[in-house]
Short mmCIF file of N, CA and C in Angstrom, two decimals:
data_model
loop_
_atom_site.label_atom_id
_atom_site.label_comp_id
_atom_site.label_asym_id
_atom_site.label_seq_id
_atom_site.Cartn_x
_atom_site.Cartn_y
_atom_site.Cartn_z
N MET F 1 -4.67 1.11 0.58
CA MET F 1 -4.19 1.50 -0.73
C MET F 1 -2.68 1.32 -0.76
N ILE F 2 -2.18 1.05 -1.93
CA ILE F 2 -0.75 0.79 -2.14
C ILE F 2 -0.25 1.68 -3.27
N ILE F 3 0.97 2.17 -3.11
CA ILE F 3 1.64 2.91 -4.18
C ILE F 3 3.05 2.35 -4.31
N SER F 4 3.53 2.27 -5.53
CA SER F 4 4.90 1.78 -5.74
C SER F 4 5.89 2.86 -5.32
N ASN F 5 7.06 2.41 -4.91
CA ASN F 5 8.12 3.37 -4.55
C ASN F 5 8.50 4.22 -5.76
N ILE F 6 8.34 3.68 -6.94
CA ILE F 6 8.66 4.42 -8.17
C ILE F 6 7.68 5.59 -8.35
N ALA F 7 6.39 5.30 -8.21
CA ALA F 7 5.38 6.36 -8.37
C ALA F 7 5.50 7.39 -7.25
N PHE F 8 5.75 6.93 -6.03
CA PHE F 8 5.89 7.87 -4.93
C PHE F 8 7.12 8.76 -5.13
N GLY F 9 8.21 8.16 -5.61
CA GLY F 9 9.42 8.94 -5.89
C GLY F 9 9.17 10.01 -6.94
N GLU F 10 8.36 9.69 -7.95
CA GLU F 10 8.03 10.68 -8.98
C GLU F 10 7.25 11.85 -8.37
N LEU F 11 6.33 11.54 -7.48
CA LEU F 11 5.59 12.61 -6.80
C LEU F 11 6.50 13.44 -5.91
N GLU F 12 7.42 12.79 -5.23
CA GLU F 12 8.38 13.50 -4.38
C GLU F 12 9.21 14.49 -5.20
N ARG F 13 9.65 14.05 -6.37
CA ARG F 13 10.44 14.94 -7.24
C ARG F 13 9.62 16.12 -7.74
N GLY F 14 8.31 15.98 -7.76
CA GLY F 14 7.44 17.08 -8.17
C GLY F 14 7.46 18.25 -7.20
N ARG F 15 7.89 18.00 -5.97
CA ARG F 15 7.97 19.09 -4.99
C ARG F 15 8.94 20.17 -5.47
N ASP F 16 10.00 19.75 -6.16
CA ASP F 16 10.98 20.72 -6.68
C ASP F 16 10.35 21.65 -7.71
N LYS F 17 9.23 21.22 -8.30
CA LYS F 17 8.54 22.02 -9.32
C LYS F 17 7.33 22.73 -8.73
N GLY F 18 7.23 22.73 -7.40
CA GLY F 18 6.13 23.41 -6.74
C GLY F 18 4.85 22.61 -6.62
N ARG F 19 4.91 21.32 -6.93
CA ARG F 19 3.71 20.48 -6.83
C ARG F 19 3.61 19.93 -5.41
N SER F 20 2.39 19.77 -4.94
CA SER F 20 2.20 19.37 -3.54
C SER F 20 1.51 18.03 -3.36
N ALA F 21 1.34 17.26 -4.43
CA ALA F 21 0.65 15.97 -4.31
C ALA F 21 1.34 15.06 -3.31
N ALA F 22 2.66 15.12 -3.25
CA ALA F 22 3.40 14.26 -2.32
C ALA F 22 3.08 14.60 -0.87
N ASN F 23 2.76 15.85 -0.59
CA ASN F 23 2.44 16.24 0.78
C ASN F 23 1.19 15.52 1.29
N GLY F 24 0.14 15.54 0.50
CA GLY F 24 -1.09 14.87 0.90
C GLY F 24 -0.91 13.38 1.00
N LEU F 25 -0.14 12.82 0.08
CA LEU F 25 0.11 11.39 0.11
C LEU F 25 0.96 11.01 1.32
N ALA F 26 1.92 11.85 1.66
CA ALA F 26 2.76 11.58 2.84
C ALA F 26 1.91 11.51 4.10
N ALA F 27 0.91 12.36 4.19
CA ALA F 27 0.01 12.33 5.35
C ALA F 27 -0.76 11.01 5.40
N LEU F 28 -1.20 10.52 4.24
CA LEU F 28 -1.91 9.24 4.19
C LEU F 28 -0.98 8.08 4.53
N ILE F 29 0.27 8.18 4.13
CA ILE F 29 1.26 7.15 4.47
C ILE F 29 1.51 7.16 5.98
N ASP F 30 1.68 8.34 6.54
CA ASP F 30 1.94 8.47 7.98
C ASP F 30 0.81 7.90 8.83
N THR F 31 -0.42 8.00 8.34
CA THR F 31 -1.56 7.49 9.10
C THR F 31 -1.90 6.04 8.78
N GLY F 32 -1.12 5.42 7.90
CA GLY F 32 -1.33 4.01 7.57
C GLY F 32 -2.40 3.75 6.54
N HIS F 33 -2.91 4.79 5.90
CA HIS F 33 -3.94 4.59 4.87
C HIS F 33 -3.35 4.20 3.52
N VAL F 34 -2.08 4.50 3.32
CA VAL F 34 -1.38 4.16 2.08
C VAL F 34 -0.04 3.52 2.45
N THR F 35 0.32 2.48 1.72
CA THR F 35 1.59 1.79 1.94
C THR F 35 2.44 1.90 0.68
N VAL F 36 3.71 2.22 0.85
CA VAL F 36 4.66 2.28 -0.27
C VAL F 36 5.34 0.92 -0.37
N VAL F 37 5.33 0.34 -1.59
CA VAL F 37 5.94 -0.98 -1.79
C VAL F 37 6.90 -0.94 -2.98
N ASP F 38 7.87 -1.84 -2.95
CA ASP F 38 8.75 -2.02 -4.10
C ASP F 38 7.97 -2.73 -5.20
N LEU F 39 8.35 -2.48 -6.43
CA LEU F 39 7.73 -3.17 -7.55
C LEU F 39 8.17 -4.64 -7.49
N PRO F 40 7.23 -5.57 -7.43
CA PRO F 40 7.61 -6.98 -7.36
C PRO F 40 8.34 -7.43 -8.62
N PRO F 41 9.28 -8.36 -8.49
CA PRO F 41 10.00 -8.85 -9.67
C PRO F 41 9.06 -9.35 -10.77
N ALA F 42 7.93 -9.93 -10.39
CA ALA F 42 6.98 -10.44 -11.38
C ALA F 42 6.36 -9.33 -12.22
N ALA F 43 6.42 -8.09 -11.75
CA ALA F 43 5.82 -6.96 -12.47
C ALA F 43 6.83 -6.22 -13.33
N GLU F 44 8.10 -6.59 -13.23
CA GLU F 44 9.14 -5.82 -13.92
C GLU F 44 9.05 -5.87 -15.44
N ASP F 45 8.68 -7.03 -16.00
CA ASP F 45 8.59 -7.12 -17.46
C ASP F 45 7.51 -6.17 -18.00
N VAL F 46 6.36 -6.14 -17.33
CA VAL F 46 5.29 -5.23 -17.76
C VAL F 46 5.76 -3.79 -17.62
N TYR F 47 6.39 -3.48 -16.49
CA TYR F 47 6.90 -2.12 -16.26
C TYR F 47 7.85 -1.71 -17.37
N LEU F 48 8.82 -2.56 -17.66
CA LEU F 48 9.81 -2.24 -18.70
C LEU F 48 9.17 -2.08 -20.07
N SER F 49 8.14 -2.88 -20.35
CA SER F 49 7.46 -2.76 -21.65
C SER F 49 6.70 -1.44 -21.77
N LEU F 50 6.39 -0.84 -20.64
CA LEU F 50 5.65 0.42 -20.65
C LEU F 50 6.54 1.65 -20.67
N VAL F 51 7.82 1.49 -20.31
CA VAL F 51 8.72 2.66 -20.30
C VAL F 51 9.71 2.65 -21.46
N ALA F 52 9.83 1.53 -22.16
CA ALA F 52 10.78 1.43 -23.27
C ALA F 52 10.02 1.34 -24.59
N GLY F 53 10.45 2.11 -25.56
CA GLY F 53 9.81 2.07 -26.87
C GLY F 53 9.57 3.46 -27.41
N ARG F 54 8.70 3.53 -28.41
CA ARG F 54 8.37 4.82 -29.02
C ARG F 54 7.59 5.68 -28.04
N ALA F 55 7.82 6.97 -28.08
CA ALA F 55 7.24 7.91 -27.12
C ALA F 55 5.72 7.82 -27.04
N ASN F 56 5.07 7.62 -28.18
CA ASN F 56 3.61 7.58 -28.17
C ASN F 56 3.05 6.29 -27.59
N GLN F 57 3.93 5.33 -27.31
CA GLN F 57 3.49 4.05 -26.76
C GLN F 57 4.08 3.77 -25.38
N THR F 58 4.72 4.76 -24.78
CA THR F 58 5.34 4.56 -23.48
C THR F 58 4.82 5.58 -22.47
N LEU F 59 5.10 5.28 -21.21
CA LEU F 59 4.61 6.12 -20.11
C LEU F 59 5.76 6.57 -19.23
N ASP F 60 5.49 7.56 -18.40
CA ASP F 60 6.44 7.95 -17.37
C ASP F 60 6.57 6.80 -16.37
N ASP F 61 7.64 6.83 -15.60
CA ASP F 61 7.91 5.75 -14.65
C ASP F 61 6.76 5.52 -13.68
N GLY F 62 6.19 6.59 -13.13
CA GLY F 62 5.14 6.44 -12.12
C GLY F 62 3.89 5.76 -12.65
N GLU F 63 3.43 6.18 -13.82
CA GLU F 63 2.25 5.56 -14.42
C GLU F 63 2.53 4.11 -14.80
N ALA F 64 3.71 3.86 -15.36
CA ALA F 64 4.07 2.49 -15.74
C ALA F 64 4.12 1.58 -14.52
N ALA F 65 4.72 2.07 -13.45
CA ALA F 65 4.81 1.26 -12.23
C ALA F 65 3.43 1.02 -11.63
N THR F 66 2.57 2.01 -11.70
CA THR F 66 1.21 1.86 -11.16
C THR F 66 0.45 0.78 -11.92
N LEU F 67 0.53 0.81 -13.24
CA LEU F 67 -0.16 -0.21 -14.03
C LEU F 67 0.43 -1.59 -13.80
N ALA F 68 1.76 -1.69 -13.78
CA ALA F 68 2.41 -2.99 -13.57
C ALA F 68 2.07 -3.56 -12.21
N LEU F 69 2.07 -2.73 -11.19
CA LEU F 69 1.75 -3.19 -9.84
C LEU F 69 0.29 -3.64 -9.75
N ALA F 70 -0.62 -2.87 -10.32
CA ALA F 70 -2.04 -3.23 -10.29
C ALA F 70 -2.28 -4.56 -11.01
N LEU F 71 -1.63 -4.74 -12.14
CA LEU F 71 -1.76 -6.01 -12.86
C LEU F 71 -1.24 -7.17 -12.02
N ASP F 72 -0.09 -6.97 -11.38
CA ASP F 72 0.51 -8.03 -10.57
C ASP F 72 -0.36 -8.40 -9.38
N LEU F 73 -0.99 -7.40 -8.76
CA LEU F 73 -1.79 -7.63 -7.56
C LEU F 73 -3.26 -7.93 -7.86
N GLY F 74 -3.67 -7.76 -9.12
CA GLY F 74 -5.08 -7.91 -9.44
C GLY F 74 -5.91 -6.80 -8.81
N ALA F 75 -5.31 -5.61 -8.73
CA ALA F 75 -5.94 -4.46 -8.07
C ALA F 75 -6.39 -3.44 -9.11
N THR F 76 -7.06 -2.41 -8.64
CA THR F 76 -7.45 -1.29 -9.49
C THR F 76 -6.31 -0.30 -9.55
N ALA F 77 -5.99 0.17 -10.75
CA ALA F 77 -4.94 1.19 -10.93
C ALA F 77 -5.58 2.56 -10.82
N LEU F 78 -5.01 3.41 -9.99
CA LEU F 78 -5.49 4.79 -9.84
C LEU F 78 -4.59 5.68 -10.70
N ILE F 79 -5.13 6.12 -11.85
CA ILE F 79 -4.35 6.86 -12.85
C ILE F 79 -5.19 8.04 -13.33
N ASP F 80 -4.57 9.21 -13.43
CA ASP F 80 -5.28 10.38 -13.95
C ASP F 80 -4.84 10.76 -15.36
N GLU F 81 -3.69 10.34 -15.76
CA GLU F 81 -3.11 10.77 -17.03
C GLU F 81 -3.83 10.08 -18.20
N ARG F 82 -4.33 10.88 -19.11
CA ARG F 82 -5.14 10.38 -20.23
C ARG F 82 -4.41 9.34 -21.08
N LYS F 83 -3.15 9.59 -21.38
CA LYS F 83 -2.38 8.65 -22.19
C LYS F 83 -2.27 7.30 -21.49
N ALA F 84 -2.01 7.30 -20.19
CA ALA F 84 -1.89 6.06 -19.43
C ALA F 84 -3.21 5.29 -19.40
N ILE F 85 -4.30 6.01 -19.27
CA ILE F 85 -5.62 5.37 -19.28
C ILE F 85 -5.87 4.71 -20.63
N GLY F 86 -5.51 5.40 -21.71
CA GLY F 86 -5.68 4.84 -23.05
C GLY F 86 -4.82 3.61 -23.29
N ILE F 87 -3.56 3.68 -22.88
CA ILE F 87 -2.66 2.53 -23.04
C ILE F 87 -3.16 1.36 -22.21
N ALA F 88 -3.62 1.63 -21.00
CA ALA F 88 -4.15 0.56 -20.15
C ALA F 88 -5.36 -0.11 -20.81
N ALA F 89 -6.25 0.68 -21.37
CA ALA F 89 -7.45 0.13 -22.01
C ALA F 89 -7.09 -0.74 -23.21
N THR F 90 -6.07 -0.33 -23.95
CA THR F 90 -5.66 -1.07 -25.15
C THR F 90 -4.87 -2.33 -24.80
N ARG F 91 -3.88 -2.18 -23.95
CA ARG F 91 -2.98 -3.30 -23.65
C ARG F 91 -3.48 -4.24 -22.57
N PHE F 92 -4.28 -3.72 -21.65
CA PHE F 92 -4.73 -4.52 -20.50
C PHE F 92 -6.24 -4.32 -20.30
N PRO F 93 -7.05 -4.80 -21.26
CA PRO F 93 -8.48 -4.49 -21.22
C PRO F 93 -9.22 -5.01 -19.99
N THR F 94 -8.67 -5.99 -19.29
CA THR F 94 -9.35 -6.50 -18.10
C THR F 94 -8.93 -5.77 -16.82
N LEU F 95 -7.95 -4.88 -16.91
CA LEU F 95 -7.48 -4.13 -15.75
C LEU F 95 -8.49 -3.05 -15.38
N ASN F 96 -8.87 -3.01 -14.13
CA ASN F 96 -9.73 -1.93 -13.64
C ASN F 96 -8.88 -0.69 -13.43
N VAL F 97 -9.33 0.42 -14.02
CA VAL F 97 -8.63 1.70 -13.89
C VAL F 97 -9.63 2.72 -13.36
N ALA F 98 -9.20 3.49 -12.37
CA ALA F 98 -10.02 4.56 -11.82
C ALA F 98 -9.16 5.82 -11.74
N THR F 99 -9.83 6.95 -11.65
CA THR F 99 -9.12 8.23 -11.52
C THR F 99 -9.26 8.74 -10.08
N THR F 100 -8.47 9.74 -9.76
CA THR F 100 -8.60 10.37 -8.45
C THR F 100 -10.01 10.91 -8.26
N THR F 101 -10.59 11.43 -9.32
CA THR F 101 -11.97 11.92 -9.25
C THR F 101 -12.93 10.80 -8.89
N ASP F 102 -12.77 9.64 -9.53
CA ASP F 102 -13.61 8.48 -9.18
C ASP F 102 -13.49 8.16 -7.70
N LEU F 103 -12.26 8.17 -7.20
CA LEU F 103 -12.02 7.86 -5.79
C LEU F 103 -12.70 8.88 -4.88
N LEU F 104 -12.48 10.16 -5.15
CA LEU F 104 -13.05 11.20 -4.28
C LEU F 104 -14.57 11.22 -4.32
N LEU F 105 -15.16 10.86 -5.44
CA LEU F 105 -16.61 10.87 -5.56
C LEU F 105 -17.25 9.54 -5.18
N SER F 106 -16.45 8.58 -4.76
CA SER F 106 -16.97 7.26 -4.40
C SER F 106 -17.82 7.33 -3.14
N ASP F 107 -18.73 6.38 -3.02
CA ASP F 107 -19.58 6.31 -1.83
C ASP F 107 -18.75 6.18 -0.56
N ARG F 108 -17.67 5.43 -0.64
CA ARG F 108 -16.83 5.21 0.55
C ARG F 108 -16.25 6.53 1.07
N ILE F 109 -15.73 7.34 0.16
CA ILE F 109 -15.14 8.63 0.58
C ILE F 109 -16.25 9.59 1.01
N ARG F 110 -17.34 9.61 0.27
CA ARG F 110 -18.45 10.51 0.63
C ARG F 110 -19.05 10.16 1.99
N SER F 111 -18.91 8.90 2.40
CA SER F 111 -19.47 8.50 3.69
C SER F 111 -18.64 9.02 4.87
N VAL F 112 -17.40 9.43 4.61
CA VAL F 112 -16.55 9.91 5.71
C VAL F 112 -16.24 11.41 5.62
N LEU F 113 -16.55 12.02 4.50
CA LEU F 113 -16.30 13.46 4.35
C LEU F 113 -17.62 14.23 4.34
N THR F 114 -17.61 15.39 4.96
CA THR F 114 -18.76 16.28 4.83
C THR F 114 -18.75 16.86 3.42
N PRO F 115 -19.87 17.38 2.94
CA PRO F 115 -19.84 18.02 1.62
C PRO F 115 -18.79 19.13 1.52
N ALA F 116 -18.60 19.88 2.59
CA ALA F 116 -17.58 20.95 2.58
C ALA F 116 -16.18 20.37 2.48
N ASP F 117 -15.92 19.28 3.21
CA ASP F 117 -14.60 18.63 3.14
C ASP F 117 -14.35 18.03 1.77
N LEU F 118 -15.39 17.44 1.17
CA LEU F 118 -15.26 16.89 -0.18
C LEU F 118 -14.95 18.01 -1.17
N SER F 119 -15.65 19.12 -1.04
CA SER F 119 -15.39 20.27 -1.91
C SER F 119 -13.95 20.74 -1.75
N ASP F 120 -13.48 20.83 -0.52
CA ASP F 120 -12.09 21.26 -0.27
C ASP F 120 -11.09 20.27 -0.86
N ALA F 121 -11.37 18.96 -0.72
CA ALA F 121 -10.46 17.94 -1.26
C ALA F 121 -10.41 18.01 -2.78
N LEU F 122 -11.56 18.14 -3.41
CA LEU F 122 -11.60 18.28 -4.86
C LEU F 122 -10.87 19.54 -5.31
N PHE F 123 -11.12 20.63 -4.62
CA PHE F 123 -10.48 21.89 -4.98
C PHE F 123 -8.96 21.78 -4.87
N ALA F 124 -8.48 21.17 -3.80
CA ALA F 124 -7.03 21.02 -3.61
C ALA F 124 -6.41 20.19 -4.73
N THR F 125 -7.07 19.12 -5.12
CA THR F 125 -6.49 18.29 -6.18
C THR F 125 -6.56 18.97 -7.53
N LEU F 126 -7.56 19.80 -7.73
CA LEU F 126 -7.68 20.52 -9.00
C LEU F 126 -6.75 21.73 -9.06
N ALA F 127 -6.70 22.49 -8.00
CA ALA F 127 -5.93 23.74 -8.01
C ALA F 127 -4.44 23.49 -7.77
N GLU F 128 -4.11 22.54 -6.90
CA GLU F 128 -2.71 22.33 -6.55
C GLU F 128 -2.06 21.19 -7.34
N ALA F 129 -2.75 20.06 -7.42
CA ALA F 129 -2.17 18.92 -8.13
C ALA F 129 -2.54 18.93 -9.61
N ARG F 130 -3.43 19.83 -10.00
CA ARG F 130 -3.87 19.98 -11.39
C ARG F 130 -4.44 18.67 -11.95
N MET F 131 -5.24 18.02 -11.13
CA MET F 131 -5.89 16.78 -11.51
C MET F 131 -6.79 17.01 -12.73
N ARG F 132 -6.82 16.05 -13.61
CA ARG F 132 -7.72 16.09 -14.76
C ARG F 132 -9.00 15.37 -14.39
N VAL F 133 -10.13 15.95 -14.76
CA VAL F 133 -11.43 15.36 -14.47
C VAL F 133 -11.98 14.74 -15.75
N PRO F 134 -12.34 13.46 -15.71
CA PRO F 134 -12.97 12.85 -16.90
C PRO F 134 -14.25 13.61 -17.27
N ASP F 135 -14.51 13.73 -18.55
CA ASP F 135 -15.65 14.51 -19.03
C ASP F 135 -16.97 14.09 -18.37
N HIS F 136 -17.17 12.80 -18.19
CA HIS F 136 -18.45 12.34 -17.65
C HIS F 136 -18.65 12.70 -16.17
N LEU F 137 -17.60 13.20 -15.50
CA LEU F 137 -17.71 13.59 -14.09
C LEU F 137 -17.66 15.11 -13.88
N LEU F 138 -17.53 15.87 -14.96
CA LEU F 138 -17.39 17.33 -14.83
C LEU F 138 -18.57 17.98 -14.11
N ASP F 139 -19.79 17.61 -14.48
CA ASP F 139 -20.96 18.22 -13.85
C ASP F 139 -21.01 17.93 -12.36
N GLU F 140 -20.72 16.68 -12.00
CA GLU F 140 -20.75 16.30 -10.59
C GLU F 140 -19.66 17.03 -9.79
N VAL F 141 -18.48 17.15 -10.38
CA VAL F 141 -17.39 17.87 -9.71
C VAL F 141 -17.77 19.34 -9.52
N CYS F 142 -18.31 19.97 -10.55
CA CYS F 142 -18.70 21.38 -10.44
C CYS F 142 -19.80 21.57 -9.39
N ALA F 143 -20.71 20.62 -9.31
CA ALA F 143 -21.77 20.71 -8.29
C ALA F 143 -21.18 20.62 -6.89
N CYS F 144 -20.18 19.76 -6.71
CA CYS F 144 -19.52 19.63 -5.40
C CYS F 144 -18.71 20.87 -5.06
N LEU F 145 -18.06 21.44 -6.06
CA LEU F 145 -17.21 22.61 -5.83
C LEU F 145 -18.01 23.87 -5.58
N GLY F 146 -19.08 24.03 -6.33
CA GLY F 146 -19.81 25.29 -6.32
C GLY F 146 -19.17 26.24 -7.32
N PRO F 147 -19.90 27.28 -7.74
CA PRO F 147 -19.40 28.15 -8.81
C PRO F 147 -18.13 28.91 -8.47
N ASP F 148 -17.98 29.37 -7.24
CA ASP F 148 -16.80 30.17 -6.89
C ASP F 148 -15.51 29.36 -7.02
N LYS F 149 -15.51 28.15 -6.47
CA LYS F 149 -14.30 27.31 -6.54
C LYS F 149 -14.06 26.82 -7.97
N THR F 150 -15.15 26.53 -8.70
CA THR F 150 -15.00 26.07 -10.08
C THR F 150 -14.24 27.10 -10.91
N LEU F 151 -14.58 28.37 -10.72
CA LEU F 151 -13.91 29.45 -11.47
C LEU F 151 -12.42 29.52 -11.18
N LEU F 152 -12.00 29.07 -10.01
CA LEU F 152 -10.60 29.17 -9.59
C LEU F 152 -9.76 27.96 -9.95
N CYS F 153 -10.31 27.02 -10.71
CA CYS F 153 -9.60 25.78 -11.06
C CYS F 153 -9.13 25.80 -12.50
N PRO F 154 -7.89 26.24 -12.75
CA PRO F 154 -7.41 26.31 -14.13
C PRO F 154 -7.28 24.94 -14.80
N SER F 155 -7.30 23.87 -14.03
CA SER F 155 -7.19 22.55 -14.65
C SER F 155 -8.54 22.07 -15.19
N LEU F 156 -9.62 22.75 -14.85
CA LEU F 156 -10.91 22.43 -15.46
C LEU F 156 -10.97 23.07 -16.84
N PRO F 157 -11.66 22.45 -17.78
CA PRO F 157 -11.76 23.03 -19.12
C PRO F 157 -12.35 24.44 -19.08
N ALA F 158 -11.86 25.30 -19.96
CA ALA F 158 -12.33 26.69 -20.02
C ALA F 158 -13.83 26.76 -20.23
N ARG F 159 -14.38 25.87 -21.04
CA ARG F 159 -15.82 25.89 -21.30
C ARG F 159 -16.62 25.65 -20.01
N VAL F 160 -16.07 24.85 -19.10
CA VAL F 160 -16.75 24.59 -17.83
C VAL F 160 -16.69 25.81 -16.94
N ARG F 161 -15.52 26.44 -16.88
CA ARG F 161 -15.37 27.65 -16.06
C ARG F 161 -16.23 28.77 -16.63
N SER F 162 -16.28 28.89 -17.95
CA SER F 162 -17.10 29.93 -18.59
C SER F 162 -18.57 29.75 -18.26
N ALA F 163 -19.02 28.52 -18.22
CA ALA F 163 -20.43 28.26 -17.89
C ALA F 163 -20.75 28.73 -16.48
N GLN F 164 -19.78 28.65 -15.58
CA GLN F 164 -20.00 29.12 -14.21
C GLN F 164 -20.14 30.64 -14.18
N LYS F 165 -19.35 31.33 -15.00
CA LYS F 165 -19.43 32.80 -15.06
C LYS F 165 -20.80 33.24 -15.53
N SER F 166 -21.34 32.53 -16.50
CA SER F 166 -22.64 32.93 -17.06
C SER F 166 -23.78 32.64 -16.10
N ASP F 167 -23.52 31.81 -15.08
CA ASP F 167 -24.56 31.51 -14.09
C ASP F 167 -24.71 32.62 -13.06
N PHE F 168 -23.74 33.54 -12.99
CA PHE F 168 -23.80 34.63 -11.99
C PHE F 168 -24.75 35.70 -12.43
#
């Protein structure tokens, strides 16, 4: 996996706000599972087009760099932010976009994690990184988490957490 230095820098700055996503990513970088790269010159025009303009049509630096890099490399962009996913679908309809949830629930990840480890990984991304879960994956995520952990995830929709309470 590859991340742009721009996106990684944005995650690093999140530490000042109490966010811990950079910690988990740093561990993956240290073990060689993720590589940090500079944005290639060929991707700069796309990047600039995504950060400059009207607010409703632009993205933060990290999301813009992720989309530009994925387009340049012909890779899948890993994006959780709803606005970025929408802009990607509109402007780059052939670009493959996946979410962190898609990655964690993939067969590849499930083949190396125990169900308990998968539950812990999902919980950490929901509780600490405040990952957003696409609607079509909510049931699967809740099944992996179990009712106790689901109740403790403020980033899950209230209706989902409420349904867990009624199951007790």
